[in-house]
Amino acid sequence: MLLNLTILPGDGIGPEVTEQAVLVLHATTDAFGHELRLQRKLIGGAALAAANDPLPADTVQACLSSSAVLLGAVGSPAYDHNPSHLRPEAGLLRLRRELGAFANLRPAVFFPALEDCSPLRAELVRGTDIMIVRELLGGAYFGTPRGISETSPSGAPGSRVAVNTMRYSEQEIERIARVAFDLAMKRRRKVLSVDKANVLECSRLWREVVTRVAKDYSEVKLSHQYVDSAAMLLVQRPADFDVLLTENMFGDILSDQAGGVVGSLGLLASASIGGPVGLYEPVHGSAPDIAGKGIANPLGAILSAAMLLRHSFQLEQEAVCIETSVSSALDEGFRTADLLRTPAGEQAALSTAEMGHRVVKAVVDSTATTSQRKERSA
Ligand code: IPM
Ligand code: MN
């Protein structure tokens, strides 16, 4: 198969982790006899620096004409005081919209090798396997009107007003709910819909529509939880969650929390799908504090590449190969700094590139031992 990808390394640790994900993709596609074609483009702060636009037209064009997009991260403190549309994040939000990527899948899976990384007791976190389904194109992220008033009606200093609008249509809720229920059918058949229906109209409509959609999925058990309570349950009983369905901002917050629960946000991958071209990115951000040091965890990016193979190309075996390789690198005790809770010196942290190399090696070893490789080259 020919895999035409656009790679958007972005800002901060984005380029470092993306490079490792690309190496793993090369190893995997080589082993399974696929051809990988890549083009690299700018987004976020990197694009602002080069073209004063966080999402240049040329980047959009490249993404729309490829089969999938792999992104590192966007965000840089250099642009903290820019107007909204000239911030790195604006590039990512516009890209999600251009790609019609309304469904953001964020699996939070506990790796048995990482028992001592979770801040929770092992018996609580063991077995955790959550699929967060975050609505990605609605809510307060995109609703209008929005903005900060230039001056207040009175003109007095210190009295400006800021407005954001949380907005959802029934159709937007229905389509993301269907994604969640379809995923639940292939999993443990539980959907927890998270909202704030005791306060927000958006959430009341959300609950109503999700309940209606559930009627088409009689085998799936639907429950509802307010977001504050869901946040508590996520640390108290993470292993009870299967599919967690929620709106844009709640999903942003709860997915970082889920990263903490399973041991490190650096492990979490995501797929943003629903439109013609899928977008894949680690859940962690650009982490400017550690950028350029070569110590970032590349596993979130690598696992995003696995999701890319699964969701954009239906290459399930190849995706599983990457996931198994990540597990076995962790089983062998390889750790980046974020996964080390032991006192310094007791265990040496691997660099981003060393960790990537461990996964590449596991991919090569596991595919070389099967007959696949020889069969394909014969
Ligand atoms: C994420 C990020 C983004 C978001 C930012 C960078 C716009 O935090 O993907 O979770 O809020 O969606
Ligand atoms: Mn986030």
PDB file of N, CA and C in Angstrom, residues 208-292:
ATOM      1  N   GLU A 208     -29.775  14.941  26.283  1.00  0.00           N
ATOM      2  CA  GLU A 208     -30.991  14.525  25.591  1.00  0.00           C
ATOM      3  C   GLU A 208     -30.647  13.781  24.289  1.00  0.00           C
ATOM      4  N   VAL A 209     -29.735  14.358  23.520  1.00  0.00           N
ATOM      5  CA  VAL A 209     -29.397  13.758  22.222  1.00  0.00           C
ATOM      6  C   VAL A 209     -28.640  12.438  22.417  1.00  0.00           C
ATOM      7  N   VAL A 210     -27.717  12.405  23.372  1.00  0.00           N
ATOM      8  CA  VAL A 210     -26.958  11.174  23.616  1.00  0.00           C
ATOM      9  C   VAL A 210     -27.914  10.057  24.048  1.00  0.00           C
ATOM     10  N   THR A 211     -28.874  10.393  24.875  1.00  0.00           N
ATOM     11  CA  THR A 211     -29.855   9.406  25.330  1.00  0.00           C
ATOM     12  C   THR A 211     -30.675   8.870  24.150  1.00  0.00           C
ATOM     13  N   ARG A 212     -30.999   9.768  23.237  1.00  0.00           N
ATOM     14  CA  ARG A 212     -31.765   9.361  22.048  1.00  0.00           C
ATOM     15  C   ARG A 212     -30.925   8.432  21.154  1.00  0.00           C
ATOM     16  N   VAL A 213     -29.665   8.799  20.934  1.00  0.00           N
ATOM     17  CA  VAL A 213     -28.790   7.969  20.096  1.00  0.00           C
ATOM     18  C   VAL A 213     -28.623   6.577  20.712  1.00  0.00           C
ATOM     19  N   ALA A 214     -28.565   6.529  22.037  1.00  0.00           N
ATOM     20  CA  ALA A 214     -28.350   5.253  22.739  1.00  0.00           C
ATOM     21  C   ALA A 214     -29.439   4.229  22.418  1.00  0.00           C
ATOM     22  N   LYS A 215     -30.622   4.711  22.023  1.00  0.00           N
ATOM     23  CA  LYS A 215     -31.722   3.792  21.705  1.00  0.00           C
ATOM     24  C   LYS A 215     -31.367   2.896  20.527  1.00  0.00           C
ATOM     25  N   ASP A 216     -30.462   3.367  19.658  1.00  0.00           N
ATOM     26  CA  ASP A 216     -30.022   2.554  18.517  1.00  0.00           C
ATOM     27  C   ASP A 216     -28.954   1.536  18.908  1.00  0.00           C
ATOM     28  N   TYR A 217     -28.523   1.600  20.158  1.00  0.00           N
ATOM     29  CA  TYR A 217     -27.440   0.700  20.604  1.00  0.00           C
ATOM     30  C   TYR A 217     -27.883   0.001  21.895  1.00  0.00           C
ATOM     31  N   SER A 218     -28.835  -0.898  21.756  1.00  0.00           N
ATOM     32  CA  SER A 218     -29.413  -1.493  22.961  1.00  0.00           C
ATOM     33  C   SER A 218     -28.399  -2.329  23.750  1.00  0.00           C
ATOM     34  N   GLU A 219     -27.324  -2.765  23.087  1.00  0.00           N
ATOM     35  CA  GLU A 219     -26.346  -3.590  23.815  1.00  0.00           C
ATOM     36  C   GLU A 219     -25.334  -2.760  24.600  1.00  0.00           C
ATOM     37  N   VAL A 220     -25.375  -1.432  24.393  1.00  0.00           N
ATOM     38  CA  VAL A 220     -24.409  -0.582  25.096  1.00  0.00           C
ATOM     39  C   VAL A 220     -25.075   0.021  26.334  1.00  0.00           C
ATOM     40  N   LYS A 221     -24.364  -0.046  27.439  1.00  0.00           N
ATOM     41  CA  LYS A 221     -24.885   0.532  28.670  1.00  0.00           C
ATOM     42  C   LYS A 221     -24.432   1.991  28.748  1.00  0.00           C
ATOM     43  N   LEU A 222     -25.412   2.903  28.715  1.00  0.00           N
ATOM     44  CA  LEU A 222     -25.103   4.337  28.789  1.00  0.00           C
ATOM     45  C   LEU A 222     -25.318   4.847  30.198  1.00  0.00           C
ATOM     46  N   SER A 223     -24.352   5.606  30.708  1.00  0.00           N
ATOM     47  CA  SER A 223     -24.612   6.356  31.932  1.00  0.00           C
ATOM     48  C   SER A 223     -24.136   7.788  31.764  1.00  0.00           C
ATOM     49  N   HIS A 224     -24.612   8.657  32.633  1.00  0.00           N
ATOM     50  CA  HIS A 224     -24.277  10.081  32.563  1.00  0.00           C
ATOM     51  C   HIS A 224     -23.603  10.492  33.868  1.00  0.00           C
ATOM     52  N   GLN A 225     -22.704  11.440  33.757  1.00  0.00           N
ATOM     53  CA  GLN A 225     -22.019  11.930  34.958  1.00  0.00           C
ATOM     54  C   GLN A 225     -21.727  13.410  34.758  1.00  0.00           C
ATOM     55  N   TYR A 226     -21.876  14.187  35.794  1.00  0.00           N
ATOM     56  CA  TYR A 226     -21.430  15.575  35.714  1.00  0.00           C
ATOM     57  C   TYR A 226     -19.906  15.583  35.693  1.00  0.00           C
ATOM     58  N   VAL A 227     -19.372  16.585  35.028  1.00  0.00           N
ATOM     59  CA  VAL A 227     -17.922  16.593  34.789  1.00  0.00           C
ATOM     60  C   VAL A 227     -17.125  16.671  36.090  1.00  0.00           C
ATOM     61  N   ASP A 228     -17.616  17.386  37.082  1.00  0.00           N
ATOM     62  CA  ASP A 228     -16.861  17.475  38.339  1.00  0.00           C
ATOM     63  C   ASP A 228     -16.767  16.102  38.993  1.00  0.00           C
ATOM     64  N   SER A 229     -17.904  15.408  38.993  1.00  0.00           N
ATOM     65  CA  SER A 229     -17.935  14.077  39.579  1.00  0.00           C
ATOM     66  C   SER A 229     -17.116  13.075  38.750  1.00  0.00           C
ATOM     67  N   ALA A 230     -17.154  13.236  37.424  1.00  0.00           N
ATOM     68  CA  ALA A 230     -16.373  12.345  36.561  1.00  0.00           C
ATOM     69  C   ALA A 230     -14.873  12.509  36.827  1.00  0.00           C
ATOM     70  N   ALA A 231     -14.459  13.755  37.089  1.00  0.00           N
ATOM     71  CA  ALA A 231     -13.044  14.012  37.385  1.00  0.00           C
ATOM     72  C   ALA A 231     -12.622  13.267  38.645  1.00  0.00           C
ATOM     73  N   MET A 232     -13.521  13.228  39.608  1.00  0.00           N
ATOM     74  CA  MET A 232     -13.222  12.515  40.852  1.00  0.00           C
ATOM     75  C   MET A 232     -13.154  11.014  40.608  1.00  0.00           C
ATOM     76  N   LEU A 233     -14.156  10.485  39.893  1.00  0.00           N
ATOM     77  CA  LEU A 233     -14.187   9.038  39.634  1.00  0.00           C
ATOM     78  C   LEU A 233     -12.977   8.571  38.836  1.00  0.00           C
ATOM     79  N   LEU A 234     -12.488   9.457  37.975  1.00  0.00           N
ATOM     80  CA  LEU A 234     -11.344   9.100  37.136  1.00  0.00           C
ATOM     81  C   LEU A 234     -10.098   8.787  37.973  1.00  0.00           C
ATOM     82  N   VAL A 235      -9.960   9.427  39.111  1.00  0.00           N
ATOM     83  CA  VAL A 235      -8.828   9.068  39.982  1.00  0.00           C
ATOM     84  C   VAL A 235      -9.206   8.015  41.021  1.00  0.00           C
ATOM     85  N   GLN A 236     -10.492   7.901  41.315  1.00  0.00           N
ATOM     86  CA  GLN A 236     -10.882   6.903  42.318  1.00  0.00           C
ATOM     87  C   GLN A 236     -11.004   5.500  41.733  1.00  0.00           C
ATOM     88  N   ARG A 237     -11.616   5.425  40.519  1.00  0.00           N
ATOM     89  CA  ARG A 237     -11.865   4.113  39.926  1.00  0.00           C
ATOM     90  C   ARG A 237     -11.625   4.130  38.422  1.00  0.00           C
ATOM     91  N   PRO A 238     -10.403   4.439  38.011  1.00  0.00           N
ATOM     92  CA  PRO A 238     -10.142   4.585  36.569  1.00  0.00           C
ATOM     93  C   PRO A 238     -10.427   3.308  35.782  1.00  0.00           C
ATOM     94  N   ALA A 239     -10.281   2.162  36.407  1.00  0.00           N
ATOM     95  CA  ALA A 239     -10.452   0.900  35.675  1.00  0.00           C
ATOM     96  C   ALA A 239     -11.916   0.630  35.322  1.00  0.00           C
ATOM     97  N   ASP A 240     -12.851   1.367  35.933  1.00  0.00           N
ATOM     98  CA  ASP A 240     -14.271   1.159  35.634  1.00  0.00           C
ATOM     99  C   ASP A 240     -14.697   1.814  34.312  1.00  0.00           C
ATOM    100  N   PHE A 241     -13.880   2.734  33.803  1.00  0.00           N
ATOM    101  CA  PHE A 241     -14.275   3.471  32.591  1.00  0.00           C
ATOM    102  C   PHE A 241     -14.022   2.636  31.334  1.00  0.00           C
ATOM    103  N   ASP A 242     -14.931   2.750  30.380  1.00  0.00           N
ATOM    104  CA  ASP A 242     -14.690   2.151  29.063  1.00  0.00           C
ATOM    105  C   ASP A 242     -14.612   3.313  28.062  1.00  0.00           C
ATOM    106  N   VAL A 243     -15.741   3.680  27.437  1.00  0.00           N
ATOM    107  CA  VAL A 243     -15.741   4.850  26.555  1.00  0.00           C
ATOM    108  C   VAL A 243     -16.262   6.053  27.339  1.00  0.00           C
ATOM    109  N   LEU A 244     -15.504   7.134  27.325  1.00  0.00           N
ATOM    110  CA  LEU A 244     -15.914   8.372  27.978  1.00  0.00           C
ATOM    111  C   LEU A 244     -16.192   9.393  26.878  1.00  0.00           C
ATOM    112  N   LEU A 245     -17.446   9.755  26.740  1.00  0.00           N
ATOM    113  CA  LEU A 245     -17.882  10.668  25.675  1.00  0.00           C
ATOM    114  C   LEU A 245     -18.104  12.055  26.253  1.00  0.00           C
ATOM    115  N   THR A 246     -17.489  13.072  25.645  1.00  0.00           N
ATOM    116  CA  THR A 246     -17.694  14.402  26.203  1.00  0.00           C
ATOM    117  C   THR A 246     -17.419  15.514  25.199  1.00  0.00           C
ATOM    118  N   GLU A 247     -17.801  16.732  25.576  1.00  0.00           N
ATOM    119  CA  GLU A 247     -17.641  17.882  24.681  1.00  0.00           C
ATOM    120  C   GLU A 247     -16.187  18.348  24.690  1.00  0.00           C
ATOM    121  N   ASN A 248     -15.908  19.322  23.844  1.00  0.00           N
ATOM    122  CA  ASN A 248     -14.546  19.749  23.543  1.00  0.00           C
ATOM    123  C   ASN A 248     -13.692  20.106  24.771  1.00  0.00           C
ATOM    124  N   MET A 249     -14.124  21.053  25.557  1.00  0.00           N
ATOM    125  CA  MET A 249     -13.258  21.525  26.643  1.00  0.00           C
ATOM    126  C   MET A 249     -13.171  20.523  27.794  1.00  0.00           C
ATOM    127  N   PHE A 250     -14.292  19.872  28.111  1.00  0.00           N
ATOM    128  CA  PHE A 250     -14.231  18.852  29.164  1.00  0.00           C
ATOM    129  C   PHE A 250     -13.261  17.744  28.745  1.00  0.00           C
ATOM    130  N   GLY A 251     -13.292  17.413  27.461  1.00  0.00           N
ATOM    131  CA  GLY A 251     -12.419  16.350  26.955  1.00  0.00           C
ATOM    132  C   GLY A 251     -10.952  16.751  26.990  1.00  0.00           C
ATOM    133  N   ASP A 252     -10.690  18.022  26.730  1.00  0.00           N
ATOM    134  CA  ASP A 252      -9.316  18.525  26.813  1.00  0.00           C
ATOM    135  C   ASP A 252      -8.782  18.329  28.226  1.00  0.00           C
ATOM    136  N   ILE A 253      -9.590  18.696  29.203  1.00  0.00           N
ATOM    137  CA  ILE A 253      -9.154  18.642  30.599  1.00  0.00           C
ATOM    138  C   ILE A 253      -9.049  17.190  31.085  1.00  0.00           C
ATOM    139  N   LEU A 254     -10.082  16.417  30.841  1.00  0.00           N
ATOM    140  CA  LEU A 254     -10.086  15.042  31.366  1.00  0.00           C
ATOM    141  C   LEU A 254      -9.016  14.172  30.712  1.00  0.00           C
ATOM    142  N   SER A 255      -8.635  14.485  29.458  1.00  0.00           N
ATOM    143  CA  SER A 255      -7.619  13.638  28.828  1.00  0.00           C
ATOM    144  C   SER A 255      -6.236  13.888  29.434  1.00  0.00           C
ATOM    145  N   ASP A 256      -5.936  15.122  29.807  1.00  0.00           N
ATOM    146  CA  ASP A 256      -4.672  15.336  30.529  1.00  0.00           C
ATOM    147  C   ASP A 256      -4.700  14.613  31.879  1.00  0.00           C
ATOM    148  N   GLN A 257      -5.829  14.660  32.538  1.00  0.00           N
ATOM    149  CA  GLN A 257      -5.938  13.979  33.828  1.00  0.00           C
ATOM    150  C   GLN A 257      -5.737  12.477  33.655  1.00  0.00           C
ATOM    151  N   ALA A 258      -6.322  11.925  32.594  1.00  0.00           N
ATOM    152  CA  ALA A 258      -6.165  10.486  32.332  1.00  0.00           C
ATOM    153  C   ALA A 258      -4.701  10.146  32.074  1.00  0.00           C
ATOM    154  N   GLY A 259      -3.982  11.073  31.421  1.00  0.00           N
ATOM    155  CA  GLY A 259      -2.543  10.876  31.203  1.00  0.00           C
ATOM    156  C   GLY A 259      -1.808  10.768  32.528  1.00  0.00           C
ATOM    157  N   GLY A 260      -2.162  11.647  33.451  1.00  0.00           N
ATOM    158  CA  GLY A 260      -1.553  11.588  34.780  1.00  0.00           C
ATOM    159  C   GLY A 260      -1.852  10.273  35.471  1.00  0.00           C
ATOM    160  N   VAL A 261      -3.084   9.808  35.334  1.00  0.00           N
ATOM    161  CA  VAL A 261      -3.512   8.567  35.999  1.00  0.00           C
ATOM    162  C   VAL A 261      -2.688   7.371  35.521  1.00  0.00           C
ATOM    163  N   VAL A 262      -2.453   7.274  34.204  1.00  0.00           N
ATOM    164  CA  VAL A 262      -1.726   6.094  33.702  1.00  0.00           C
ATOM    165  C   VAL A 262      -0.209   6.264  33.774  1.00  0.00           C
ATOM    166  N   GLY A 263       0.261   7.382  34.294  1.00  0.00           N
ATOM    167  CA  GLY A 263       1.691   7.470  34.583  1.00  0.00           C
ATOM    168  C   GLY A 263       2.417   8.619  33.929  1.00  0.00           C
ATOM    169  N   SER A 264       1.981   9.043  32.753  1.00  0.00           N
ATOM    170  CA  SER A 264       2.607  10.205  32.125  1.00  0.00           C
ATOM    171  C   SER A 264       1.780  10.643  30.925  1.00  0.00           C
ATOM    172  N   LEU A 265       1.597  11.939  30.810  1.00  0.00           N
ATOM    173  CA  LEU A 265       0.899  12.475  29.644  1.00  0.00           C
ATOM    174  C   LEU A 265       1.686  12.169  28.369  1.00  0.00           C
ATOM    175  N   GLY A 266       2.978  11.960  28.541  1.00  0.00           N
ATOM    176  CA  GLY A 266       3.841  11.650  27.394  1.00  0.00           C
ATOM    177  C   GLY A 266       3.499  10.355  26.686  1.00  0.00           C
ATOM    178  N   LEU A 267       2.635   9.540  27.301  1.00  0.00           N
ATOM    179  CA  LEU A 267       2.270   8.248  26.715  1.00  0.00           C
ATOM    180  C   LEU A 267       1.042   8.336  25.827  1.00  0.00           C
ATOM    181  N   LEU A 268       0.277   9.436  25.939  1.00  0.00           N
ATOM    182  CA  LEU A 268      -1.044   9.451  25.303  1.00  0.00           C
ATOM    183  C   LEU A 268      -1.015   9.879  23.840  1.00  0.00           C
ATOM    184  N   ALA A 269      -1.722   9.102  23.039  1.00  0.00           N
ATOM    185  CA  ALA A 269      -1.832   9.350  21.603  1.00  0.00           C
ATOM    186  C   ALA A 269      -3.233   9.836  21.293  1.00  0.00           C
ATOM    187  N   SER A 270      -3.413  10.413  20.097  1.00  0.00           N
ATOM    188  CA  SER A 270      -4.775  10.738  19.701  1.00  0.00           C
ATOM    189  C   SER A 270      -4.964  10.666  18.198  1.00  0.00           C
ATOM    190  N   ALA A 271      -6.221  10.442  17.844  1.00  0.00           N
ATOM    191  CA  ALA A 271      -6.644  10.465  16.445  1.00  0.00           C
ATOM    192  C   ALA A 271      -7.785  11.456  16.340  1.00  0.00           C
ATOM    193  N   SER A 272      -7.731  12.351  15.357  1.00  0.00           N
ATOM    194  CA  SER A 272      -8.831  13.278  15.119  1.00  0.00           C
ATOM    195  C   SER A 272      -9.406  12.943  13.758  1.00  0.00           C
ATOM    196  N   ILE A 273     -10.590  12.341  13.782  1.00  0.00           N
ATOM    197  CA  ILE A 273     -11.145  11.784  12.555  1.00  0.00           C
ATOM    198  C   ILE A 273     -12.577  12.281  12.313  1.00  0.00           C
ATOM    199  N   GLY A 274     -13.152  11.812  11.234  1.00  0.00           N
ATOM    200  CA  GLY A 274     -14.530  12.182  10.911  1.00  0.00           C
ATOM    201  C   GLY A 274     -14.614  12.923   9.594  1.00  0.00           C
ATOM    202  N   GLY A 275     -13.528  13.538   9.179  1.00  0.00           N
ATOM    203  CA  GLY A 275     -13.478  14.234   7.897  1.00  0.00           C
ATOM    204  C   GLY A 275     -12.732  13.400   6.872  1.00  0.00           C
ATOM    205  N   PRO A 276     -12.396  14.006   5.738  1.00  0.00           N
ATOM    206  CA  PRO A 276     -11.739  13.251   4.667  1.00  0.00           C
ATOM    207  C   PRO A 276     -10.306  12.840   4.990  1.00  0.00           C
ATOM    208  N   VAL A 277      -9.612  13.594   5.827  1.00  0.00           N
ATOM    209  CA  VAL A 277      -8.213  13.287   6.149  1.00  0.00           C
ATOM    210  C   VAL A 277      -8.049  13.268   7.671  1.00  0.00           C
ATOM    211  N   GLY A 278      -7.492  12.195   8.198  1.00  0.00           N
ATOM    212  CA  GLY A 278      -7.307  12.073   9.646  1.00  0.00           C
ATOM    213  C   GLY A 278      -6.046  12.790  10.120  1.00  0.00           C
ATOM    214  N   LEU A 279      -6.128  13.309  11.353  1.00  0.00           N
ATOM    215  CA  LEU A 279      -5.012  14.037  11.967  1.00  0.00           C
ATOM    216  C   LEU A 279      -4.610  13.299  13.244  1.00  0.00           C
ATOM    217  N   TYR A 280      -3.323  13.022  13.390  1.00  0.00           N
ATOM    218  CA  TYR A 280      -2.845  12.208  14.509  1.00  0.00           C
ATOM    219  C   TYR A 280      -1.780  12.966  15.273  1.00  0.00           C
ATOM    220  N   GLU A 281      -1.946  13.047  16.576  1.00  0.00           N
ATOM    221  CA  GLU A 281      -0.991  13.823  17.372  1.00  0.00           C
ATOM    222  C   GLU A 281      -0.961  13.320  18.808  1.00  0.00           C
ATOM    223  N   PRO A 282       0.205  13.410  19.454  1.00  0.00           N
ATOM    224  CA  PRO A 282       0.244  13.086  20.872  1.00  0.00           C
ATOM    225  C   PRO A 282      -0.591  14.104  21.650  1.00  0.00           C
ATOM    226  N   VAL A 283      -1.105  13.698  22.808  1.00  0.00           N
ATOM    227  CA  VAL A 283      -1.975  14.584  23.597  1.00  0.00           C
ATOM    228  C   VAL A 283      -1.151  15.668  24.304  1.00  0.00           C
ATOM    229  N   HIS A 284       0.102  15.360  24.613  1.00  0.00           N
ATOM    230  CA  HIS A 284       0.934  16.353  25.303  1.00  0.00           C
ATOM    231  C   HIS A 284       1.164  17.560  24.397  1.00  0.00           C
ATOM    232  N   GLY A 285       1.559  18.653  24.986  1.00  0.00           N
ATOM    233  CA  GLY A 285       1.799  19.863  24.211  1.00  0.00           C
ATOM    234  C   GLY A 285       3.254  19.998  23.806  1.00  0.00           C
ATOM    235  N   SER A 286       3.656  21.249  23.565  1.00  0.00           N
ATOM    236  CA  SER A 286       4.997  21.509  23.031  1.00  0.00           C
ATOM    237  C   SER A 286       6.063  21.519  24.123  1.00  0.00           C
ATOM    238  N   ALA A 287       5.659  21.525  25.387  1.00  0.00           N
ATOM    239  CA  ALA A 287       6.574  21.450  26.541  1.00  0.00           C
ATOM    240  C   ALA A 287       7.825  22.306  26.370  1.00  0.00           C
ATOM    241  N   PRO A 288       7.656  23.633  26.255  1.00  0.00           N
ATOM    242  CA  PRO A 288       8.820  24.496  25.990  1.00  0.00           C
ATOM    243  C   PRO A 288       9.933  24.354  27.031  1.00  0.00           C
ATOM    244  N   ASP A 289       9.560  23.964  28.251  1.00  0.00           N
ATOM    245  CA  ASP A 289      10.586  23.850  29.299  1.00  0.00           C
ATOM    246  C   ASP A 289      11.623  22.769  29.018  1.00  0.00           C
ATOM    247  N   ILE A 290      11.253  21.747  28.260  1.00  0.00           N
ATOM    248  CA  ILE A 290      12.234  20.691  27.975  1.00  0.00           C
ATOM    249  C   ILE A 290      12.577  20.602  26.487  1.00  0.00           C
ATOM    250  N   ALA A 291      12.059  21.542  25.697  1.00  0.00           N
ATOM    251  CA  ALA A 291      12.313  21.494  24.248  1.00  0.00           C
ATOM    252  C   ALA A 291      13.801  21.605  23.944  1.00  0.00           C
ATOM    253  N   GLY A 292      14.240  20.854  22.954  1.00  0.00           N
ATOM    254  CA  GLY A 292      15.629  20.940  22.506  1.00  0.00           C
ATOM    255  C   GLY A 292      16.606  20.148  23.339  1.00  0.00           C
TER     256      GLY A 292
END
